[in-house]
XYZ file of N, CA and C in Angstrom:
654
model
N 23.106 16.337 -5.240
C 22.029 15.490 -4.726
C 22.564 14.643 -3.583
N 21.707 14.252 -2.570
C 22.296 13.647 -1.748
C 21.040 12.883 -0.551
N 21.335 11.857 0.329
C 20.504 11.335 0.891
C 20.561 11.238 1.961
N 19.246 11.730 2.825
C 19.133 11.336 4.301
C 18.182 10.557 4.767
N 18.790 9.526 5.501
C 17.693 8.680 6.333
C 17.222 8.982 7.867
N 16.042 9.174 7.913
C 15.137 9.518 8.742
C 14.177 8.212 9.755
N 14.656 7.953 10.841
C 13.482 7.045 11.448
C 12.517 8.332 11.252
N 10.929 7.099 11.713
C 10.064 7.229 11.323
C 9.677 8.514 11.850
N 9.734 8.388 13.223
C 9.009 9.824 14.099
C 10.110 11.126 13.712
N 11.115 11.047 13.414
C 11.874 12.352 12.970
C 11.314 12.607 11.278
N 11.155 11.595 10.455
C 10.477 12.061 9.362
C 9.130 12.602 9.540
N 8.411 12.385 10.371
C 7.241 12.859 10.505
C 7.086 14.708 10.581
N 8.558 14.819 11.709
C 8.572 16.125 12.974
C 8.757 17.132 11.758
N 9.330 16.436 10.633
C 9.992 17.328 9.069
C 8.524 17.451 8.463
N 7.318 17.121 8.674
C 6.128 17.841 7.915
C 5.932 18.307 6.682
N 6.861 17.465 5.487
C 6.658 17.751 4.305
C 5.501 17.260 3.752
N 5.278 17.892 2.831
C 4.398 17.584 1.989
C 4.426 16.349 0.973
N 3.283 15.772 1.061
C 3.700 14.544 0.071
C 2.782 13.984 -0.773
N 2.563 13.076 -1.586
C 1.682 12.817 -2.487
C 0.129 12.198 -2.075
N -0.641 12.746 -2.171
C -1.799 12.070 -1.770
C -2.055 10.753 -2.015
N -3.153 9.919 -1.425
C -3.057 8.485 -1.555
C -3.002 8.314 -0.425
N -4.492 6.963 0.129
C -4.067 6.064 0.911
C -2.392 5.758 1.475
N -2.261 5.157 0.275
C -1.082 4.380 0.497
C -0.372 5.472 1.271
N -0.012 6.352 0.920
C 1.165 7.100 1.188
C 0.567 7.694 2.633
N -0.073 7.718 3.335
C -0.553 8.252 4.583
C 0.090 7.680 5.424
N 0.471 8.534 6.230
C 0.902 8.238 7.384
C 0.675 7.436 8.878
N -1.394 7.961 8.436
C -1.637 6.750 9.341
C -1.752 5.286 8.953
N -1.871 5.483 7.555
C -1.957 4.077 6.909
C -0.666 3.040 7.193
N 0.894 4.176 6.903
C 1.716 3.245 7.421
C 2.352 3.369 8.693
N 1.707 3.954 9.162
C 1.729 3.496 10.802
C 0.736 2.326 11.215
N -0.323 2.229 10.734
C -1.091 1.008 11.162
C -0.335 -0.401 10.383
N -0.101 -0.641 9.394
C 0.661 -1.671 8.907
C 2.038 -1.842 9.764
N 2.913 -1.245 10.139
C 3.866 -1.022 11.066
C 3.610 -1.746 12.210
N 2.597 -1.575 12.663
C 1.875 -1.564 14.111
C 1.209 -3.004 14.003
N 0.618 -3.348 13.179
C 0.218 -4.927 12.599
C 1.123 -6.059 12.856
N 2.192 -5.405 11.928
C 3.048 -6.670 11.833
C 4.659 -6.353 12.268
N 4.264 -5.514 13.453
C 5.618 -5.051 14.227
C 6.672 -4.786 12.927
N 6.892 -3.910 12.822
C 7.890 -3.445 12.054
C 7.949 -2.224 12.220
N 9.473 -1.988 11.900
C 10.056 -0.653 11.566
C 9.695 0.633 10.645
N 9.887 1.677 10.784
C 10.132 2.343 9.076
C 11.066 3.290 8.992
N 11.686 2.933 8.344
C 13.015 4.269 7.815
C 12.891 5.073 6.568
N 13.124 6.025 6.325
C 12.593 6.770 5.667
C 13.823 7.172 4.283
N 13.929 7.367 3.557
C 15.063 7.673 3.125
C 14.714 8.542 1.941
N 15.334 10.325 2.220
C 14.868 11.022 1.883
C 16.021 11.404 0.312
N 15.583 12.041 -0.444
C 16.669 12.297 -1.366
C 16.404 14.214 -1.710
N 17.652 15.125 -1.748
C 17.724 16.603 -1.215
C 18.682 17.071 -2.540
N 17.839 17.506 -3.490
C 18.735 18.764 -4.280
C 18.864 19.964 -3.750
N 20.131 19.490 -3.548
C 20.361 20.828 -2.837
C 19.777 21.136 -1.229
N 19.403 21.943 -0.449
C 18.543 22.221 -0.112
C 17.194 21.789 0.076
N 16.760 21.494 -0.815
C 15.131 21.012 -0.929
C 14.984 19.537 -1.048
N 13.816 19.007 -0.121
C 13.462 17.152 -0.308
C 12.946 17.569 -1.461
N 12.877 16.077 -2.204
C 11.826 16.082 -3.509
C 11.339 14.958 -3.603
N 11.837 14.023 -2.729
C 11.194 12.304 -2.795
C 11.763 11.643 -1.522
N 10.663 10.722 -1.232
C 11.536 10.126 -0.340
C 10.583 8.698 -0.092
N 10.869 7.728 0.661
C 10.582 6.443 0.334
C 11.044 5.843 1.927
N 9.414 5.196 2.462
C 9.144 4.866 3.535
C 9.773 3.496 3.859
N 10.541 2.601 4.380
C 10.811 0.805 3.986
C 10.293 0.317 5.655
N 9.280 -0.559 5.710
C 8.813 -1.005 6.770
C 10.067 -2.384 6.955
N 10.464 -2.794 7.707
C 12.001 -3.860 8.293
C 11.851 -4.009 9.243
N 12.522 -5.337 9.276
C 12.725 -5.308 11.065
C 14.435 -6.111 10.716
N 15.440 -5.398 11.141
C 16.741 -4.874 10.807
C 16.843 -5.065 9.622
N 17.733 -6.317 9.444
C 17.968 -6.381 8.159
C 17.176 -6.795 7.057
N 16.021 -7.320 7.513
C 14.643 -8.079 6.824
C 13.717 -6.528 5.909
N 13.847 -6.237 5.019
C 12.636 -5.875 4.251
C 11.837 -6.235 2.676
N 11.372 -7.151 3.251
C 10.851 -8.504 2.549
C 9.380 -8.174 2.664
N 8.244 -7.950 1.687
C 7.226 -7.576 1.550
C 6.136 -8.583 2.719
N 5.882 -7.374 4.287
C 5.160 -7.981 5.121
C 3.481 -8.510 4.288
N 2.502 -8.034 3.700
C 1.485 -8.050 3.435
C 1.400 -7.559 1.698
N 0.701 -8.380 0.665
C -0.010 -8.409 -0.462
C -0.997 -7.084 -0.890
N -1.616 -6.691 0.469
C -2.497 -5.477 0.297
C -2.676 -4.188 0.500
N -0.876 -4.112 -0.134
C -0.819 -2.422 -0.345
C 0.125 -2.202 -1.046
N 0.177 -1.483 -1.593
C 1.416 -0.659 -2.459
C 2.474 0.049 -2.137
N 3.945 -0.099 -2.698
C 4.686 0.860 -1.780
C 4.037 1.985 -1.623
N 4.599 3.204 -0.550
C 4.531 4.180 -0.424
C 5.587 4.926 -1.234
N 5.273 6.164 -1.698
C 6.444 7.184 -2.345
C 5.795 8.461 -2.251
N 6.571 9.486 -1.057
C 6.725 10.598 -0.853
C 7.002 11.650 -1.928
N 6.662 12.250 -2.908
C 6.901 13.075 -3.898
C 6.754 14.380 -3.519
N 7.737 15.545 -3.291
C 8.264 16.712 -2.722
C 7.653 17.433 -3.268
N 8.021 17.342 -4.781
C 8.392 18.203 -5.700
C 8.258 17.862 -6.976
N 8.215 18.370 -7.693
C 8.297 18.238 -9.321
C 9.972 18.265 -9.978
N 10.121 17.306 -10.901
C 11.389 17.253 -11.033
C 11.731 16.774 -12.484
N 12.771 16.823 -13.089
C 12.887 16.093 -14.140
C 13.084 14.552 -14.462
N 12.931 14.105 -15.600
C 13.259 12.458 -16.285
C 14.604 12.296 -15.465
N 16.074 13.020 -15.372
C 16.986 12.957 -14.947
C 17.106 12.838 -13.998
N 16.820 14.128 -13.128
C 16.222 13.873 -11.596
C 16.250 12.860 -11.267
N 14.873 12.514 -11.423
C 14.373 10.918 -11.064
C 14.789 10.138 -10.970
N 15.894 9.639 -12.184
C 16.627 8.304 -12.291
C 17.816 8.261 -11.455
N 18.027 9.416 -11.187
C 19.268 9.480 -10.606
C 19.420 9.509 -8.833
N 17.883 10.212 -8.337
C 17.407 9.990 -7.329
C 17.263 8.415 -7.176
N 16.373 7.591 -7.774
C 15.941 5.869 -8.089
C 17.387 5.232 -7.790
N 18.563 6.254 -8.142
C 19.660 5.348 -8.328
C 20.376 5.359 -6.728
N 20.198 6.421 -6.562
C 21.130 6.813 -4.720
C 20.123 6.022 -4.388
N 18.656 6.218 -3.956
C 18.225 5.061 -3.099
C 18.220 3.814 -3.456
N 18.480 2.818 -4.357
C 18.978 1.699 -4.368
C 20.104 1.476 -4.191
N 20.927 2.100 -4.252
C 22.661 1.757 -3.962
C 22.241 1.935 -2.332
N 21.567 3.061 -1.449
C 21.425 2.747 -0.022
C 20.774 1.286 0.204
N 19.535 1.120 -0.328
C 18.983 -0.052 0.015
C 19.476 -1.186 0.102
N 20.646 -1.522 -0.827
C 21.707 -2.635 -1.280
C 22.384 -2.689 0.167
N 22.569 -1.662 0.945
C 23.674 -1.720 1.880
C 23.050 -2.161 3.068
N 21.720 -1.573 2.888
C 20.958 -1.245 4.100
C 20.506 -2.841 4.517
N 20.049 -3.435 3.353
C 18.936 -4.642 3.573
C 19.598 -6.038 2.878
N 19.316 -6.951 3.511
C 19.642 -8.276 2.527
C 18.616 -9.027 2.030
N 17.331 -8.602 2.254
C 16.494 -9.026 1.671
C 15.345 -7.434 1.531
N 14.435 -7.771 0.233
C 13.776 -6.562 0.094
C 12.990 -6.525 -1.096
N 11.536 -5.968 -0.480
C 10.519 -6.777 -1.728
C 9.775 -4.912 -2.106
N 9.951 -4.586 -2.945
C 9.305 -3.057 -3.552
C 7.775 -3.905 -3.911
N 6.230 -3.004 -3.859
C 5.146 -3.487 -4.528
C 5.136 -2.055 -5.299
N 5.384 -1.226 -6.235
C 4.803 -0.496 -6.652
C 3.736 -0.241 -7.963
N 2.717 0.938 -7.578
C 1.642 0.849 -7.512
C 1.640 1.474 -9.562
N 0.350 1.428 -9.645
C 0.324 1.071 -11.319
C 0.600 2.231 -11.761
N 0.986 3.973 -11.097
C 1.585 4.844 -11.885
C 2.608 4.687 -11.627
N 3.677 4.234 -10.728
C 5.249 3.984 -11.565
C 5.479 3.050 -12.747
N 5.174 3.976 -13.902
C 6.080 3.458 -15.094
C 7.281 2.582 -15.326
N 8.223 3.746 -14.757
C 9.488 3.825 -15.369
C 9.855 3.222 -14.253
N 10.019 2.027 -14.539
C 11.543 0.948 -13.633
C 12.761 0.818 -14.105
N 13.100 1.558 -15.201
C 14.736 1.579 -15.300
C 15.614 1.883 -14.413
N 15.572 2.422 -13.427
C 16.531 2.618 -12.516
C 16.954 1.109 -11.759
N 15.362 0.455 -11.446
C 15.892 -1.297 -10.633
C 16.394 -2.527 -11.804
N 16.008 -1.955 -13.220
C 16.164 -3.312 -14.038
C 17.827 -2.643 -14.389
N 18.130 -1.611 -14.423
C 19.521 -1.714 -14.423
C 20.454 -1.840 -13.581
N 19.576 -1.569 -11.677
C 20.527 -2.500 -11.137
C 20.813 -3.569 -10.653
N 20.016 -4.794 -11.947
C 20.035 -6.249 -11.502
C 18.912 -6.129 -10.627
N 17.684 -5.824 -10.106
C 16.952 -6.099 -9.077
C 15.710 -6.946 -10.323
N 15.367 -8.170 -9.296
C 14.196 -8.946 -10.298
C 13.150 -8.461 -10.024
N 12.318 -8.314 -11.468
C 11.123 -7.553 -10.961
C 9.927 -8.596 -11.941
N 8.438 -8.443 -11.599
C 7.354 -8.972 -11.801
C 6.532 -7.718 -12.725
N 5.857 -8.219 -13.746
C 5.307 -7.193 -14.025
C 3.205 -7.517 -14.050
N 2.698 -6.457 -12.811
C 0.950 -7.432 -12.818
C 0.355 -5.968 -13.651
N -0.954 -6.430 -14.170
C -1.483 -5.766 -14.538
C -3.221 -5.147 -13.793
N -2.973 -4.150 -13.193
C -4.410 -3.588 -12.119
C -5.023 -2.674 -12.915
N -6.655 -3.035 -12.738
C -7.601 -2.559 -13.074
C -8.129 -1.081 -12.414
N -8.008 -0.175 -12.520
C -8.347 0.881 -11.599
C -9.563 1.754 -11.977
N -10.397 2.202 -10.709
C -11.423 3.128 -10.783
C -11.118 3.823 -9.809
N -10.882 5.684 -10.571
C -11.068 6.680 -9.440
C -12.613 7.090 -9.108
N -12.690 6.473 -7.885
C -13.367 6.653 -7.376
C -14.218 8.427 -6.724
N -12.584 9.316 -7.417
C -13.347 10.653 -7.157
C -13.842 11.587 -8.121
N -13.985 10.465 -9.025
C -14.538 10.978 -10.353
C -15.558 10.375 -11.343
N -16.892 11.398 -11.507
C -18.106 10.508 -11.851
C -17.749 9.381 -12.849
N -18.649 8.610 -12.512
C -18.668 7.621 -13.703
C -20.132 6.463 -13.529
N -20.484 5.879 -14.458
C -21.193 5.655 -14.837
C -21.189 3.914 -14.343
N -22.415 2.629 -14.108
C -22.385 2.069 -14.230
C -22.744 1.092 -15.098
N -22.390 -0.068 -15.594
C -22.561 -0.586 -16.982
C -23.974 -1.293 -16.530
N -25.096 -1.459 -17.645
C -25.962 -2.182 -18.213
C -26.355 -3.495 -17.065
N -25.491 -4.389 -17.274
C -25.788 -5.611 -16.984
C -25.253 -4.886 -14.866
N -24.557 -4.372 -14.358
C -24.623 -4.592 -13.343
C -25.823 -3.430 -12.897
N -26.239 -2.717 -13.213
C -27.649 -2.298 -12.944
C -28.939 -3.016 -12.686
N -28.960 -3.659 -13.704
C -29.525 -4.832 -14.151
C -29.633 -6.048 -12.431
N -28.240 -6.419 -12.523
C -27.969 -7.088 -11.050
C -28.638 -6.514 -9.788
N -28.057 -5.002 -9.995
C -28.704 -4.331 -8.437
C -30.210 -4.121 -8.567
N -30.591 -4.491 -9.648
C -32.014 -4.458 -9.513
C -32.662 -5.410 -8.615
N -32.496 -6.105 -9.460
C -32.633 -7.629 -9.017
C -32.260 -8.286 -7.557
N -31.362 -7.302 -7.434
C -31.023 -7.603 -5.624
C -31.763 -7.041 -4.630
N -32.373 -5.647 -4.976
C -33.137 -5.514 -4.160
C -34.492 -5.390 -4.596
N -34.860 -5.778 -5.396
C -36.377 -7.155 -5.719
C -36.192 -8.103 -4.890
N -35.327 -8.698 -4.597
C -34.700 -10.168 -4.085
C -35.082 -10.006 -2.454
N -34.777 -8.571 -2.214
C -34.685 -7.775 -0.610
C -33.322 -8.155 -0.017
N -32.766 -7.914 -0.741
C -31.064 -7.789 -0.485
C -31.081 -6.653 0.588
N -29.804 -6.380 1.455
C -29.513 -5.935 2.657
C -27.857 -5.251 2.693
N -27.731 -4.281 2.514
C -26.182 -3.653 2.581
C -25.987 -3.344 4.170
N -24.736 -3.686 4.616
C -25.188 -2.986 6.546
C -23.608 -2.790 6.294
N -23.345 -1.748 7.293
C -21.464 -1.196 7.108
C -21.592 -1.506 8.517
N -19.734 -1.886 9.031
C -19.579 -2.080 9.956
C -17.860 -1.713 10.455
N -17.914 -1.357 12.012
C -16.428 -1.228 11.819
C -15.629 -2.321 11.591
N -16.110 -3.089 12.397
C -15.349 -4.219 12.509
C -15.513 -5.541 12.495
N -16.259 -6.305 12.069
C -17.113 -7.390 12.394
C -16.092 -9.334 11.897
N -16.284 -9.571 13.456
C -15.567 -11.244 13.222
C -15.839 -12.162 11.851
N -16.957 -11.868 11.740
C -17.437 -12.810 10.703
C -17.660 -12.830 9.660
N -17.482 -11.160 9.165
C -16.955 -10.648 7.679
C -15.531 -11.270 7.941
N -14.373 -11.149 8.667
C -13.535 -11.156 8.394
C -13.135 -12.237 8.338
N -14.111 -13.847 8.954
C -13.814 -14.862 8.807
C -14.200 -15.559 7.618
N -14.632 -14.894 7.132
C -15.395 -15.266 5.627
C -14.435 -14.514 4.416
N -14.075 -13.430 4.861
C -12.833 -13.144 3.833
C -11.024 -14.117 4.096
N -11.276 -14.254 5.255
C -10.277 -14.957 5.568
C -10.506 -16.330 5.076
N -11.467 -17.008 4.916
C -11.650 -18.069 3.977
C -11.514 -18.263 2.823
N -12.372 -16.845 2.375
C -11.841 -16.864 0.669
C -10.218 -16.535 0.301
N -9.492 -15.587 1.250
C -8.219 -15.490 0.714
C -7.330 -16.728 1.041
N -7.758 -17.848 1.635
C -6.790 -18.970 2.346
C -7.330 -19.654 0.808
N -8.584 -20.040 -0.194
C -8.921 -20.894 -0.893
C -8.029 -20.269 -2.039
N -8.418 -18.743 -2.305
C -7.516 -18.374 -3.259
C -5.828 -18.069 -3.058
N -5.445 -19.025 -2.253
C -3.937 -19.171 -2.217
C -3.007 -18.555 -1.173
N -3.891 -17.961 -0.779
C -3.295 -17.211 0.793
C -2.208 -17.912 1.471
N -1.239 -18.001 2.413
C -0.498 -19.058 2.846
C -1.927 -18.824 3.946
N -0.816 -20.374 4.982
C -2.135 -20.094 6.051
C -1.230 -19.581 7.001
N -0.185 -18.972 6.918
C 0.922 -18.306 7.997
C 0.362 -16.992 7.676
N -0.016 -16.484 6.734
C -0.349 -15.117 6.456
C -1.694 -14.988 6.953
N -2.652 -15.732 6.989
C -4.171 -15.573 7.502
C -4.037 -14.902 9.221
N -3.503 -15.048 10.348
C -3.982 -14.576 11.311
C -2.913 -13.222 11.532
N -2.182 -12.978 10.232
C -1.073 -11.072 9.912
C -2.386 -10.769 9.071
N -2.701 -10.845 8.609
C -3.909 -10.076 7.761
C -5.217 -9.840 9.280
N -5.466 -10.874 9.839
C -6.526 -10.388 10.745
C -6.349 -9.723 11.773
N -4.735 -9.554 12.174
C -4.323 -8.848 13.008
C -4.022 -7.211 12.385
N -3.932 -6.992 11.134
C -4.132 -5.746 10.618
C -5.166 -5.008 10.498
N -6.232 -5.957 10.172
C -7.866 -5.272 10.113
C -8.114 -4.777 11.479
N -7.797 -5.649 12.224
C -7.958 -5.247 13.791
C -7.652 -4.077 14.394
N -5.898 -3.776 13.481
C -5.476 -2.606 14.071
C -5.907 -1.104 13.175
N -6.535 -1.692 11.912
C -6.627 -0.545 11.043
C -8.475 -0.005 11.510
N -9.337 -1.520 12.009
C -10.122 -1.267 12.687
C -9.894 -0.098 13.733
N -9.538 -0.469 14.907
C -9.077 0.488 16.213
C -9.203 1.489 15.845
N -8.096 2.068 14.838
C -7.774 3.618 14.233
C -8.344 3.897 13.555
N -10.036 2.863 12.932
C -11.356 4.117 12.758
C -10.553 3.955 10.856
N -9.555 2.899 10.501
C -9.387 2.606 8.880
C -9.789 2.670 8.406
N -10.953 1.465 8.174
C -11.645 0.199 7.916
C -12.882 0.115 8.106
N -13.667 -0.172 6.908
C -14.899 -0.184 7.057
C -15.602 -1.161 6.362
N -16.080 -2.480 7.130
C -16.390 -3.915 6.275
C -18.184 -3.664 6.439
N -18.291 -4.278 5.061
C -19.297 -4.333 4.744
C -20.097 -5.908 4.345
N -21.552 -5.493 4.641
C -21.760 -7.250 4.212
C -22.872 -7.357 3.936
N -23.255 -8.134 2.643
C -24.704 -7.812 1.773
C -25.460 -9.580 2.520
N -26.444 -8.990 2.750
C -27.546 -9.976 3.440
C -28.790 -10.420 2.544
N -29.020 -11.520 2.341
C -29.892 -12.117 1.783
C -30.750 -13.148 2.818
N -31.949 -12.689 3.231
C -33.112 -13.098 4.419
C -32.235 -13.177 5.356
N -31.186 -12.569 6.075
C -30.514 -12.323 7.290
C -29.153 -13.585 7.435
N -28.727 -13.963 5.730
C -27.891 -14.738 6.126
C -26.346 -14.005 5.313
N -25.411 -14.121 5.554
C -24.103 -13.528 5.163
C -24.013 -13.790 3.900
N -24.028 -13.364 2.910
C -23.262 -13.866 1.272
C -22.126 -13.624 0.849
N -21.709 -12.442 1.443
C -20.264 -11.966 1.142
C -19.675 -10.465 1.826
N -18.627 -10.746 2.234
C -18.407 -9.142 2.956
C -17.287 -8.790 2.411
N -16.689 -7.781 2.434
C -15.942 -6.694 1.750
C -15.277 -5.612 2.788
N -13.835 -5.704 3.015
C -13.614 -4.394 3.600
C -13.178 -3.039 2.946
């Protein structure tokens, strides 16, 4: 087993295959990149012959310290592999990362399980708990919020989509500054929508009640 690191545009030119997901898209982390000026290095791990994982780190040199709250790492998955595999892969790229970075913040997303590879090498970790709906698979809505959407458009409620709009985003930018946002982070978050806007991302939405704003959503 063994590891190669890849800037970003040479990992690309390699055209592997990788795990579906937002997150893990390429244009996704190219637009976050592009947001908040940063790097990405890639660091691939090769049995043998063949990639089977590999793991994107946005930096700017020695800094990879979690730029933004609203996304999940990325993780490139090759291949199918074993329990062993894995840990042992988990283990070469943290012994690189140790060398690579002096600061460095992982978010990963609610199917990595298994963190034994970072709690055994001393790395501090948080544990949150996310609510998830796949969204590409039917499902049903409950009682009481039916109930709501009734009532909303009795009310003559108003859904309108938009690419990009100032004033959804100044209104989410309000609510995330009340719910604890720093206020150093408020104009890196609006400079991301902007850019995830541009590249056709992003799509904010905003429910109208007699033509006045109640709440928008990207």
């Amino acid at each position: 087993m063994r590891l190669i690191r890849y800037s970003w545009s040479d990992y690309l030119q390699l055209n592997l295959s990788v795990s579906e997901g937002l997150f893990n898209s390429a244009a996704f982390l190219s637009s976050i990149a592009k947001a908040y000026q940063k790097d990405i290095r890639v660091y691939t791990i090769y049995d043998k012959e063949n990639p089977i994982l590999s793991l994107p780190i946005l930096h700017n040199g020695r800094d990879a310290k979690l730029c933004t709250h609203f996304f999940y790492q990325a993780r490139h998955k090759h291949a199918d592999f074993s329990e062993r595999t894995f840990i042992n892969a988990w283990e070469l790229i943290i012994l690189e990362l140790k060398k690579d970075f002096d600061a460095i913040d992982l978010k990963l997303a609610p199917y990595a399980q298994d963190i034994r590879p970072f709690t055994w090498a001393a790395w501090g970790h948080k544990i949150y708990y996310t609510a998830t709906v796949d969204l590409t698979k039917e499902f049903s809505y409950s009682e009481n919020i039916r109930r709501s959407v009734k009532k909303g458009i009795k009310a003559g409620a108003i859904v309108r989509a938009h690419s990009y709009s100032q004033e959804i985003t100044n209104a989410q930018l309000a609510d995330m500054r009340s719910n604890g946002l720093g206020q150093k982070e408020l104009p890196k978050v609006q400079h991301w929508l902007k850019a995830l806007a541009e590249q056709q991302q992003v799509v904010q939405f905003e429910l109208l009640d007699t033509d006045q704003l109640v709440i928008g959503s990207s």
